[in-house]
mmCIF file of C-alpha atoms and ligand atoms in Angstrom:
data_model
loop_
_atom_site.group_PDB
_atom_site.id
_atom_site.type_symbol
_atom_site.label_atom_id
_atom_site.label_comp_id
_atom_site.label_asym_id
_atom_site.label_seq_id
_atom_site.Cartn_x
_atom_site.Cartn_y
_atom_site.Cartn_z
ATOM 1 C CA UNK G 1 14.125 -7.432 -14.097
ATOM 2 C CA UNK G 2 11.268 -5.833 -15.595
ATOM 3 C CA UNK G 3 8.156 -5.771 -13.461
ATOM 4 C CA UNK G 4 4.703 -6.573 -15.100
ATOM 5 C CA UNK G 5 1.390 -5.651 -13.524
ATOM 6 C CA UNK G 6 1.000 -4.811 -9.716
ATOM 7 C CA UNK G 7 -2.397 -6.133 -9.150
ATOM 8 C CA UNK G 8 -1.618 -8.212 -5.973
ATOM 9 C CA UNK G 9 1.055 -8.981 -3.400
ATOM 10 C CA UNK G 10 2.654 -12.135 -4.866
ATOM 11 C CA UNK G 11 6.125 -10.323 -5.255
ATOM 12 C CA UNK G 12 8.910 -12.571 -4.718
ATOM 13 C CA UNK G 13 11.570 -11.793 -2.032
ATOM 14 C CA UNK G 14 14.075 -11.020 -4.865
ATOM 15 C CA UNK G 15 11.397 -8.714 -6.495
ATOM 16 C CA UNK G 16 10.740 -6.977 -2.970
ATOM 17 C CA UNK G 17 14.502 -6.669 -2.332
ATOM 18 C CA UNK G 18 14.893 -5.118 -5.714
ATOM 19 C CA UNK G 19 12.049 -2.779 -5.307
ATOM 20 C CA UNK G 20 13.503 -1.767 -1.971
ATOM 21 C CA UNK G 21 16.914 -1.144 -3.218
ATOM 22 C CA UNK G 22 15.554 0.864 -6.214
ATOM 23 C CA UNK G 23 13.562 2.871 -3.811
ATOM 24 C CA UNK G 24 16.660 3.736 -1.558
ATOM 25 C CA UNK G 25 18.722 4.954 -4.617
ATOM 26 C CA UNK G 26 15.674 7.056 -5.986
ATOM 27 C CA UNK G 27 15.125 8.521 -2.483
ATOM 28 C CA UNK G 28 19.092 9.277 -2.341
ATOM 29 C CA UNK G 29 18.949 11.047 -5.658
ATOM 30 C CA UNK G 30 15.761 13.170 -4.759
ATOM 31 C CA UNK G 31 17.304 14.542 -1.824
ATOM 32 C CA UNK G 32 20.584 15.212 -3.371
ATOM 33 C CA UNK G 33 20.722 18.837 -4.711
ATOM 34 C CA UNK G 34 18.891 19.758 -8.006
ATOM 35 C CA UNK G 35 21.241 17.515 -9.910
ATOM 36 C CA UNK G 36 19.548 14.447 -8.310
ATOM 37 C CA UNK G 37 15.860 15.500 -9.277
ATOM 38 C CA UNK G 38 17.164 16.473 -12.755
ATOM 39 C CA UNK G 39 18.461 12.841 -13.381
ATOM 40 C CA UNK G 40 15.260 11.273 -11.920
ATOM 41 C CA UNK G 41 13.192 13.455 -14.389
ATOM 42 C CA UNK G 42 14.567 11.585 -17.280
ATOM 43 C CA UNK G 43 13.537 8.016 -16.182
ATOM 44 C CA UNK G 44 10.037 8.272 -17.525
ATOM 45 C CA UNK G 45 10.544 10.972 -20.068
ATOM 46 C CA UNK G 46 7.965 10.304 -22.799
ATOM 47 C CA UNK G 47 5.876 7.731 -20.810
ATOM 48 C CA UNK G 48 2.353 8.127 -19.994
ATOM 49 C CA UNK G 49 0.560 7.279 -16.729
ATOM 50 C CA UNK G 50 -3.448 7.643 -16.245
ATOM 51 C CA UNK G 51 -4.757 7.440 -12.673
ATOM 52 C CA UNK G 52 -8.175 6.322 -12.796
ATOM 53 C CA UNK G 53 -10.071 6.748 -9.515
ATOM 54 C CA UNK G 54 -13.484 5.318 -8.814
ATOM 55 C CA UNK G 55 -13.608 5.668 -5.163
ATOM 56 C CA UNK G 56 -12.243 8.521 -2.672
ATOM 57 C CA UNK G 57 -8.671 8.868 -2.325
ATOM 58 C CA UNK G 58 -6.126 11.435 -0.876
ATOM 59 C CA UNK G 59 -2.946 9.540 -0.315
ATOM 60 C CA UNK G 60 -2.940 7.088 -3.190
ATOM 61 C CA UNK G 61 -3.784 9.564 -5.751
ATOM 62 C CA UNK G 62 -1.287 12.061 -4.730
ATOM 63 C CA UNK G 63 1.254 9.080 -4.658
ATOM 64 C CA UNK G 64 0.665 7.850 -8.013
ATOM 65 C CA UNK G 65 0.663 11.329 -9.731
ATOM 66 C CA UNK G 66 3.448 12.624 -7.864
ATOM 67 C CA UNK G 67 5.733 9.630 -8.370
ATOM 68 C CA UNK G 68 5.101 9.879 -12.029
ATOM 69 C CA UNK G 69 5.826 13.759 -12.217
ATOM 70 C CA UNK G 70 9.144 13.417 -10.231
ATOM 71 C CA UNK G 71 10.175 10.754 -12.943
ATOM 72 C CA UNK G 72 9.302 12.911 -15.955
ATOM 73 C CA UNK G 73 6.198 11.169 -16.957
ATOM 74 C CA UNK G 74 3.043 12.539 -18.421
ATOM 75 C CA UNK G 75 0.320 12.065 -15.734
ATOM 76 C CA UNK G 76 -3.452 12.356 -16.209
ATOM 77 C CA UNK G 77 -5.790 11.898 -13.082
ATOM 78 C CA UNK G 78 -9.425 10.841 -13.967
ATOM 79 C CA UNK G 79 -11.616 11.270 -10.818
ATOM 80 C CA UNK G 80 -14.441 9.206 -11.779
ATOM 81 C CA UNK G 81 -15.070 6.309 -14.267
ATOM 82 C CA UNK G 82 -18.393 8.057 -15.015
ATOM 83 C CA UNK G 83 -16.545 10.845 -16.688
ATOM 84 C CA UNK G 84 -14.996 8.362 -19.105
ATOM 85 C CA UNK G 85 -16.979 6.800 -22.153
ATOM 86 C CA UNK G 86 -17.603 3.853 -20.096
ATOM 87 C CA UNK G 87 -20.651 5.805 -18.912
ATOM 88 C CA UNK G 88 -21.804 5.838 -22.809
ATOM 89 C CA UNK G 89 -21.520 1.958 -22.725
ATOM 90 C CA UNK G 90 -17.898 1.428 -23.776
ATOM 91 C CA UNK G 91 -16.729 -1.830 -22.135
ATOM 92 C CA UNK G 92 -13.198 -2.569 -20.430
ATOM 93 C CA UNK G 93 -11.859 -4.150 -23.554
ATOM 94 C CA UNK G 94 -12.429 -0.966 -25.921
ATOM 95 C CA UNK G 95 -11.235 1.336 -22.976
ATOM 96 C CA UNK G 96 -8.158 -0.501 -22.519
ATOM 97 C CA UNK G 97 -7.645 -0.829 -26.336
ATOM 98 C CA UNK G 98 -7.949 3.052 -26.435
ATOM 99 C CA UNK G 99 -5.403 3.451 -23.845
ATOM 100 C CA UNK G 100 -2.840 1.028 -25.596
ATOM 101 C CA UNK G 101 -3.324 2.748 -28.979
ATOM 102 C CA UNK G 102 -2.793 5.986 -27.339
ATOM 103 C CA UNK G 103 0.486 4.833 -25.833
ATOM 104 C CA UNK G 104 -0.628 4.850 -22.117
ATOM 105 C CA UNK G 105 2.160 2.917 -20.333
ATOM 106 C CA UNK G 106 0.497 2.559 -17.009
ATOM 107 C CA UNK G 107 -2.994 2.630 -15.783
ATOM 108 C CA UNK G 108 -3.298 2.812 -11.987
ATOM 109 C CA UNK G 109 -6.934 2.072 -10.839
ATOM 110 C CA UNK G 110 -8.788 2.570 -7.646
ATOM 111 C CA UNK G 111 -12.396 0.535 -7.867
ATOM 112 C CA UNK G 112 -14.937 -0.448 -5.266
ATOM 113 C CA UNK G 113 -15.211 -3.892 -7.045
ATOM 114 C CA UNK G 114 -13.016 -6.565 -5.845
ATOM 115 C CA UNK G 115 -10.645 -8.300 -8.748
ATOM 116 C CA UNK G 116 -11.147 -5.426 -11.228
ATOM 117 C CA UNK G 117 -7.452 -4.776 -11.791
ATOM 118 C CA UNK G 118 -6.859 -8.649 -12.153
ATOM 119 C CA UNK G 119 -9.511 -8.687 -14.761
ATOM 120 C CA UNK G 120 -7.942 -5.645 -16.649
ATOM 121 C CA UNK G 121 -4.481 -7.340 -16.427
ATOM 122 C CA UNK G 122 -5.990 -10.404 -18.078
ATOM 123 C CA UNK G 123 -7.472 -8.304 -20.922
ATOM 124 C CA UNK G 124 -3.938 -6.737 -21.476
ATOM 125 C CA UNK G 125 -2.269 -10.001 -21.348
ATOM 126 C CA UNK G 126 -4.952 -11.738 -23.856
ATOM 127 C CA UNK G 127 -4.903 -8.878 -26.338
ATOM 128 C CA UNK G 128 -1.555 -7.829 -26.069
ATOM 129 C CA UNK G 129 -2.312 -4.339 -25.139
ATOM 130 C CA UNK G 130 0.885 -2.470 -24.014
ATOM 131 C CA UNK G 131 -0.731 -0.771 -20.861
ATOM 132 C CA UNK G 132 0.466 -2.248 -17.455
ATOM 133 C CA UNK G 133 -1.987 -2.249 -14.666
ATOM 134 C CA UNK G 134 -1.376 -1.070 -10.982
ATOM 135 C CA UNK G 135 -4.039 -1.955 -8.380
ATOM 136 C CA UNK G 136 -4.555 0.963 -6.209
ATOM 137 C CA UNK G 137 -6.992 -0.603 -4.042
ATOM 138 C CA UNK G 138 -9.908 -2.791 -5.201
ATOM 139 C CA UNK G 139 -13.086 -2.982 -2.947
ATOM 140 C CA UNK G 140 -12.264 -4.811 0.323
ATOM 141 C CA UNK G 141 -9.695 -6.990 -1.172
ATOM 142 C CA UNK G 142 -5.946 -5.669 -1.578
ATOM 143 C CA UNK G 143 -4.208 -2.579 -1.805
ATOM 144 C CA UNK G 144 -0.698 -3.809 -2.960
ATOM 145 C CA UNK G 145 1.229 -0.648 -3.427
ATOM 146 C CA UNK G 146 0.215 0.497 0.119
ATOM 147 C CA UNK G 147 1.764 -2.690 1.549
ATOM 148 C CA UNK G 148 4.910 -2.558 -0.594
ATOM 149 C CA UNK G 149 5.590 1.257 1.046
ATOM 150 C CA UNK G 150 4.500 0.133 4.746
ATOM 151 C CA UNK G 151 7.015 -2.931 4.641
ATOM 152 C CA UNK G 152 9.526 -0.722 3.434
ATOM 153 C CA UNK G 153 8.995 1.740 6.243
ATOM 154 C CA UNK G 154 9.090 -1.204 8.717
ATOM 155 C CA UNK G 155 12.263 -2.566 7.156
ATOM 156 C CA UNK G 156 14.027 0.824 7.097
ATOM 157 C CA UNK G 157 13.142 1.505 10.785
ATOM 158 C CA UNK G 158 14.443 -1.941 11.981
ATOM 159 C CA UNK G 159 17.242 -2.187 9.707
ATOM 160 C CA UNK G 160 19.457 -5.079 10.622
ATOM 161 C CA UNK G 161 16.786 -6.705 12.977
ATOM 162 C CA UNK G 162 14.121 -6.930 10.020
ATOM 163 C CA UNK G 163 14.316 -10.397 8.251
ATOM 164 C CA UNK G 164 16.261 -11.905 11.128
ATOM 165 C CA UNK G 165 14.759 -11.256 14.673
ATOM 166 C CA UNK G 166 11.041 -11.805 14.569
ATOM 167 C CA UNK G 167 9.225 -8.464 15.010
ATOM 168 C CA UNK G 168 6.121 -8.339 17.210
ATOM 169 C CA UNK G 169 3.500 -6.790 15.208
ATOM 170 C CA UNK G 170 -0.133 -6.086 16.291
ATOM 171 C CA UNK G 171 -2.598 -5.128 13.394
ATOM 172 C CA UNK G 172 -6.258 -4.152 13.907
ATOM 173 C CA UNK G 173 -9.024 -3.453 14.182
ATOM 174 C CA UNK G 174 -10.784 -4.229 10.810
ATOM 175 C CA UNK G 175 -9.056 -7.067 9.319
ATOM 176 C CA UNK G 176 -12.386 -8.086 7.860
ATOM 177 C CA UNK G 177 -12.441 -5.473 5.227
ATOM 178 C CA UNK G 178 -9.452 -3.453 5.258
ATOM 179 C CA UNK G 179 -7.658 -4.030 1.983
ATOM 180 C CA UNK G 180 -4.305 -2.553 3.413
ATOM 181 C CA UNK G 181 -4.265 -5.232 6.151
ATOM 182 C CA UNK G 182 -4.972 -7.747 3.693
ATOM 183 C CA UNK G 183 -2.052 -6.940 1.569
ATOM 184 C CA UNK G 184 0.105 -6.265 4.693
ATOM 185 C CA UNK G 185 -0.216 -9.825 6.045
ATOM 186 C CA UNK G 186 0.365 -11.512 2.670
ATOM 187 C CA UNK G 187 3.743 -9.858 2.502
ATOM 188 C CA UNK G 188 4.463 -10.203 6.266
ATOM 189 C CA UNK G 189 4.094 -13.987 5.880
ATOM 190 C CA UNK G 190 7.217 -13.808 3.915
ATOM 191 C CA UNK G 191 9.337 -12.677 6.746
ATOM 192 C CA UNK G 192 9.950 -13.732 10.417
ATOM 193 C CA UNK G 193 7.300 -11.855 12.490
ATOM 194 C CA UNK G 194 4.868 -12.676 15.458
ATOM 195 C CA UNK G 195 1.451 -11.633 14.242
ATOM 196 C CA UNK G 196 -1.148 -10.593 16.706
ATOM 197 C CA UNK G 197 -4.465 -9.567 15.105
ATOM 198 C CA UNK G 198 -6.759 -7.437 17.338
ATOM 199 C CA UNK G 199 -10.335 -7.248 16.523
ATOM 200 C CA UNK G 200 -13.790 -8.372 17.374
ATOM 201 C CA UNK G 201 -14.734 -11.964 15.989
ATOM 202 C CA UNK G 202 -17.345 -10.335 13.650
ATOM 203 C CA UNK G 203 -14.514 -8.646 11.942
ATOM 204 C CA UNK G 204 -12.148 -11.651 11.748
ATOM 205 C CA UNK G 205 -9.778 -11.737 8.724
ATOM 206 C CA UNK G 206 -10.675 -13.978 5.975
ATOM 207 C CA UNK G 207 -8.340 -16.990 5.797
ATOM 208 C CA UNK G 208 -7.353 -16.474 2.384
ATOM 209 C CA UNK G 209 -5.308 -13.570 3.248
ATOM 210 C CA UNK G 210 -3.422 -15.611 5.987
ATOM 211 C CA UNK G 211 -2.566 -18.430 3.725
ATOM 212 C CA UNK G 212 1.139 -17.606 3.530
ATOM 213 C CA UNK G 213 1.117 -18.015 7.274
ATOM 214 C CA UNK G 214 -1.159 -21.139 7.361
ATOM 215 C CA UNK G 215 1.133 -22.947 4.767
ATOM 216 C CA UNK G 216 4.178 -22.357 6.822
ATOM 217 C CA UNK G 217 2.530 -23.278 10.088
ATOM 218 C CA UNK G 218 3.246 -20.010 11.424
ATOM 219 C CA UNK G 219 1.301 -18.931 14.504
ATOM 220 C CA UNK G 220 -1.207 -16.239 14.284
ATOM 221 C CA UNK G 221 -2.889 -14.787 17.392
ATOM 222 C CA UNK G 222 -6.461 -13.287 17.166
ATOM 223 C CA UNK G 223 -7.726 -11.648 20.150
ATOM 224 C CA UNK G 224 -10.236 -8.858 21.084
ATOM 225 C CA UNK G 225 -7.907 -6.345 22.848
ATOM 226 C CA UNK G 226 -4.251 -5.585 23.565
ATOM 227 C CA UNK G 227 -2.830 -8.330 25.813
ATOM 228 C CA UNK G 228 -1.832 -6.900 29.281
ATOM 229 C CA UNK G 229 1.763 -6.996 30.162
ATOM 230 C CA UNK G 230 3.000 -7.073 26.442
ATOM 231 C CA UNK G 231 4.603 -4.702 24.220
ATOM 232 C CA UNK G 232 4.968 -4.472 20.400
ATOM 233 C CA UNK G 233 7.593 -3.285 17.859
ATOM 234 C CA UNK G 234 5.018 -2.198 15.413
ATOM 235 C CA UNK G 235 1.314 -1.258 15.937
ATOM 236 C CA UNK G 236 -0.503 -1.033 12.591
ATOM 237 C CA UNK G 237 -4.096 0.540 12.928
ATOM 238 C CA UNK G 238 -6.848 1.162 10.380
ATOM 239 C CA UNK G 239 -10.350 2.772 10.728
ATOM 240 C CA UNK G 240 -13.524 0.883 10.644
ATOM 241 C CA UNK G 241 -14.245 0.457 6.976
ATOM 242 C CA UNK G 242 -17.786 1.678 7.095
ATOM 243 C CA UNK G 243 -18.440 1.681 3.468
ATOM 244 C CA UNK G 244 -18.398 -2.380 3.483
ATOM 245 C CA UNK G 245 -20.372 -2.764 6.718
ATOM 246 C CA UNK G 246 -23.268 -0.436 6.236
ATOM 247 C CA UNK G 247 -25.876 -3.026 7.471
ATOM 248 C CA UNK G 248 -24.004 -3.687 10.676
ATOM 249 C CA UNK G 249 -22.823 -0.194 11.668
ATOM 250 C CA UNK G 250 -20.433 -0.408 14.809
ATOM 251 C CA UNK G 251 -18.276 2.597 13.964
ATOM 252 C CA UNK G 252 -19.237 4.229 17.284
ATOM 253 C CA UNK G 253 -18.337 1.265 19.382
ATOM 254 C CA UNK G 254 -15.283 0.617 17.294
ATOM 255 C CA UNK G 255 -13.847 4.007 17.649
ATOM 256 C CA UNK G 256 -14.246 3.623 21.564
ATOM 257 C CA UNK G 257 -13.087 0.120 21.957
ATOM 258 C CA UNK G 258 -10.324 0.349 19.595
ATOM 259 C CA UNK G 259 -9.159 3.996 20.041
ATOM 260 C CA UNK G 260 -5.308 4.471 19.881
ATOM 261 C CA UNK G 261 -4.270 7.149 22.644
ATOM 262 C CA UNK G 262 -0.923 8.261 23.905
ATOM 263 C CA UNK G 263 -1.812 6.194 26.967
ATOM 264 C CA UNK G 264 -2.415 2.886 24.924
ATOM 265 C CA UNK G 265 0.899 3.475 22.883
ATOM 266 C CA UNK G 266 2.949 4.108 26.260
ATOM 267 C CA UNK G 267 1.597 0.742 27.565
ATOM 268 C CA UNK G 268 1.818 -1.475 24.570
ATOM 269 C CA UNK G 269 4.381 0.089 22.036
ATOM 270 C CA UNK G 270 8.244 -0.472 22.720
ATOM 271 C CA UNK G 271 10.227 2.547 23.225
ATOM 272 C CA UNK G 272 12.061 1.948 19.918
ATOM 273 C CA UNK G 273 8.771 0.878 18.124
ATOM 274 C CA UNK G 274 6.563 2.298 15.683
ATOM 275 C CA UNK G 275 3.001 3.129 15.049
ATOM 276 C CA UNK G 276 1.550 2.864 11.422
ATOM 277 C CA UNK G 277 -1.778 3.933 9.882
ATOM 278 C CA UNK G 278 -2.335 3.823 6.139
ATOM 279 C CA UNK G 279 -5.052 6.665 6.449
ATOM 280 C CA UNK G 280 -7.635 7.953 6.249
ATOM 281 C CA UNK G 281 -7.315 8.276 9.943
ATOM 282 C CA UNK G 282 -10.945 9.047 11.701
ATOM 283 C CA UNK G 283 -12.117 8.805 15.311
ATOM 284 C CA UNK G 284 -10.022 5.557 16.118
ATOM 285 C CA UNK G 285 -7.017 7.770 16.748
ATOM 286 C CA UNK G 286 -6.740 10.332 19.267
ATOM 287 C CA UNK G 287 -4.653 13.115 17.629
ATOM 288 C CA UNK G 288 -2.708 13.693 20.857
ATOM 289 C CA UNK G 289 -0.428 10.846 19.730
ATOM 290 C CA UNK G 290 0.890 12.918 17.022
ATOM 291 C CA UNK G 291 3.599 14.422 19.347
ATOM 292 C CA UNK G 292 5.044 10.904 19.918
ATOM 293 C CA UNK G 293 8.234 10.466 17.733
ATOM 294 C CA UNK G 294 7.175 6.732 17.466
ATOM 295 C CA UNK G 295 3.909 7.741 15.319
ATOM 296 C CA UNK G 296 5.497 7.372 11.886
ATOM 297 C CA UNK G 297 2.570 7.409 9.527
ATOM 298 C CA UNK G 298 3.966 10.711 7.921
ATOM 299 C CA UNK G 299 7.166 8.871 7.035
ATOM 300 C CA UNK G 300 5.108 6.066 5.901
ATOM 301 C CA UNK G 301 3.186 8.337 3.485
ATOM 302 C CA UNK G 302 6.583 9.752 2.130
ATOM 303 C CA UNK G 303 7.933 6.278 1.833
ATOM 304 C CA UNK G 304 4.802 5.281 -0.231
ATOM 305 C CA UNK G 305 5.925 8.052 -2.710
ATOM 306 C CA UNK G 306 9.416 6.596 -3.185
ATOM 307 C CA UNK G 307 8.204 2.740 -3.439
ATOM 308 C CA UNK G 308 5.842 4.060 -6.155
ATOM 309 C CA UNK G 309 8.735 5.577 -8.108
ATOM 310 C CA UNK G 310 10.649 2.291 -7.667
ATOM 311 C CA UNK G 311 7.694 0.553 -9.175
ATOM 312 C CA UNK G 312 7.253 2.719 -12.079
ATOM 313 C CA UNK G 313 10.938 2.585 -12.807
ATOM 314 C CA UNK G 314 11.105 -1.310 -12.709
ATOM 315 C CA UNK G 315 7.981 -1.452 -14.796
ATOM 316 C CA UNK G 316 8.954 0.709 -17.665
ATOM 317 C CA UNK G 317 12.571 1.566 -17.518
ATOM 318 C CA UNK G 318 14.684 -0.337 -15.244
ATOM 319 C CA UNK G 319 17.998 1.755 -15.602
ATOM 320 C CA UNK G 320 20.946 1.691 -13.289
ATOM 321 C CA UNK G 321 20.419 4.487 -10.673
ATOM 322 C CA UNK G 322 23.728 6.160 -9.892
ATOM 323 C CA UNK G 323 24.883 7.169 -6.528
ATOM 324 C CA UNK G 324 24.912 11.038 -5.766
ATOM 325 C CA UNK G 325 28.725 11.028 -5.659
ATOM 326 C CA UNK G 326 28.515 9.615 -9.405
ATOM 327 C CA UNK G 327 26.509 12.669 -10.839
HETATM 328 N N1 LIG L 401 -3.983 4.675 2.193
HETATM 329 C C1 LIG L 401 -4.952 5.080 1.285
HETATM 330 O O1 LIG L 401 -5.277 4.258 0.341
HETATM 331 O O2 LIG L 401 -5.251 6.286 1.570
HETATM 332 P P1 LIG L 401 -6.211 7.012 0.494
HETATM 333 O O3 LIG L 401 -7.452 6.339 0.546
HETATM 334 O O4 LIG L 401 -6.373 8.419 0.956
HETATM 335 O O5 LIG L 401 -5.778 6.971 -0.789
#
């Protein structure tokens, strides 16, 4: 199976299984002596990836570029669209045509405008450009590769429980604007979970992202704070997305009301549960929680590197990946 553009989270269960299996195999080789990494470096030899970032990023930019380099691709990072010829009036059609003629295989893009990656993928299909598009976050819409990595982290942690025994998952606290939460709930709807969304009514998650839950008559609980006497398997938290709510700036109140502290985790997170955060972390997280082994956002970041390697592989060269013992 070869994957096409990654612009949303409409991946089927079979595709997710394949992405995760490929991730595991790549991870096993990466951590297996020098021979493993040498083998991986052949997968995208001669392929070209451009990472175009028109919004700030630390993790995603590093992830897209690191994943490509591990697999042997040539990776270019363009930090601002204003440094391309789009600034001189070139449109997306001509920009993509240029990338296609120059044999760019993948364009990863982060953009403040919703649906730009979808528009680019449509142009590529219409004009048969060879470039494949990956959405690295579009406005306050989606962040598909983040969610694929996040769900891999959840699946790896809960192993045999995942997909069978419904996990109790609490997400918050800006479901209105956090694209990571939108992508995550679209994927979570495909699995047995009990979802609790914690936020203010003003920051309610738009219904379109919950359609998977709604279509299956799966219950979603939306409340204003952690419910007394309950514990969760996963707490997934985000910062206040100030860039999308400048007129109604609740940041200070948000960081007080929804701050994640060691006391909060002790009260509401199961002993074998995990705390995840896609980053960037700001004042909504008390850094004292970092000594708690249940805080897994570091693992979450590293997993994102490997799920991205799996996506690149399945998009460009879906070869059979050997076990370390076969090298
Ligand atoms: N998770 C995430 O998108 O982080 P960055 O904005 O740092 O890329």
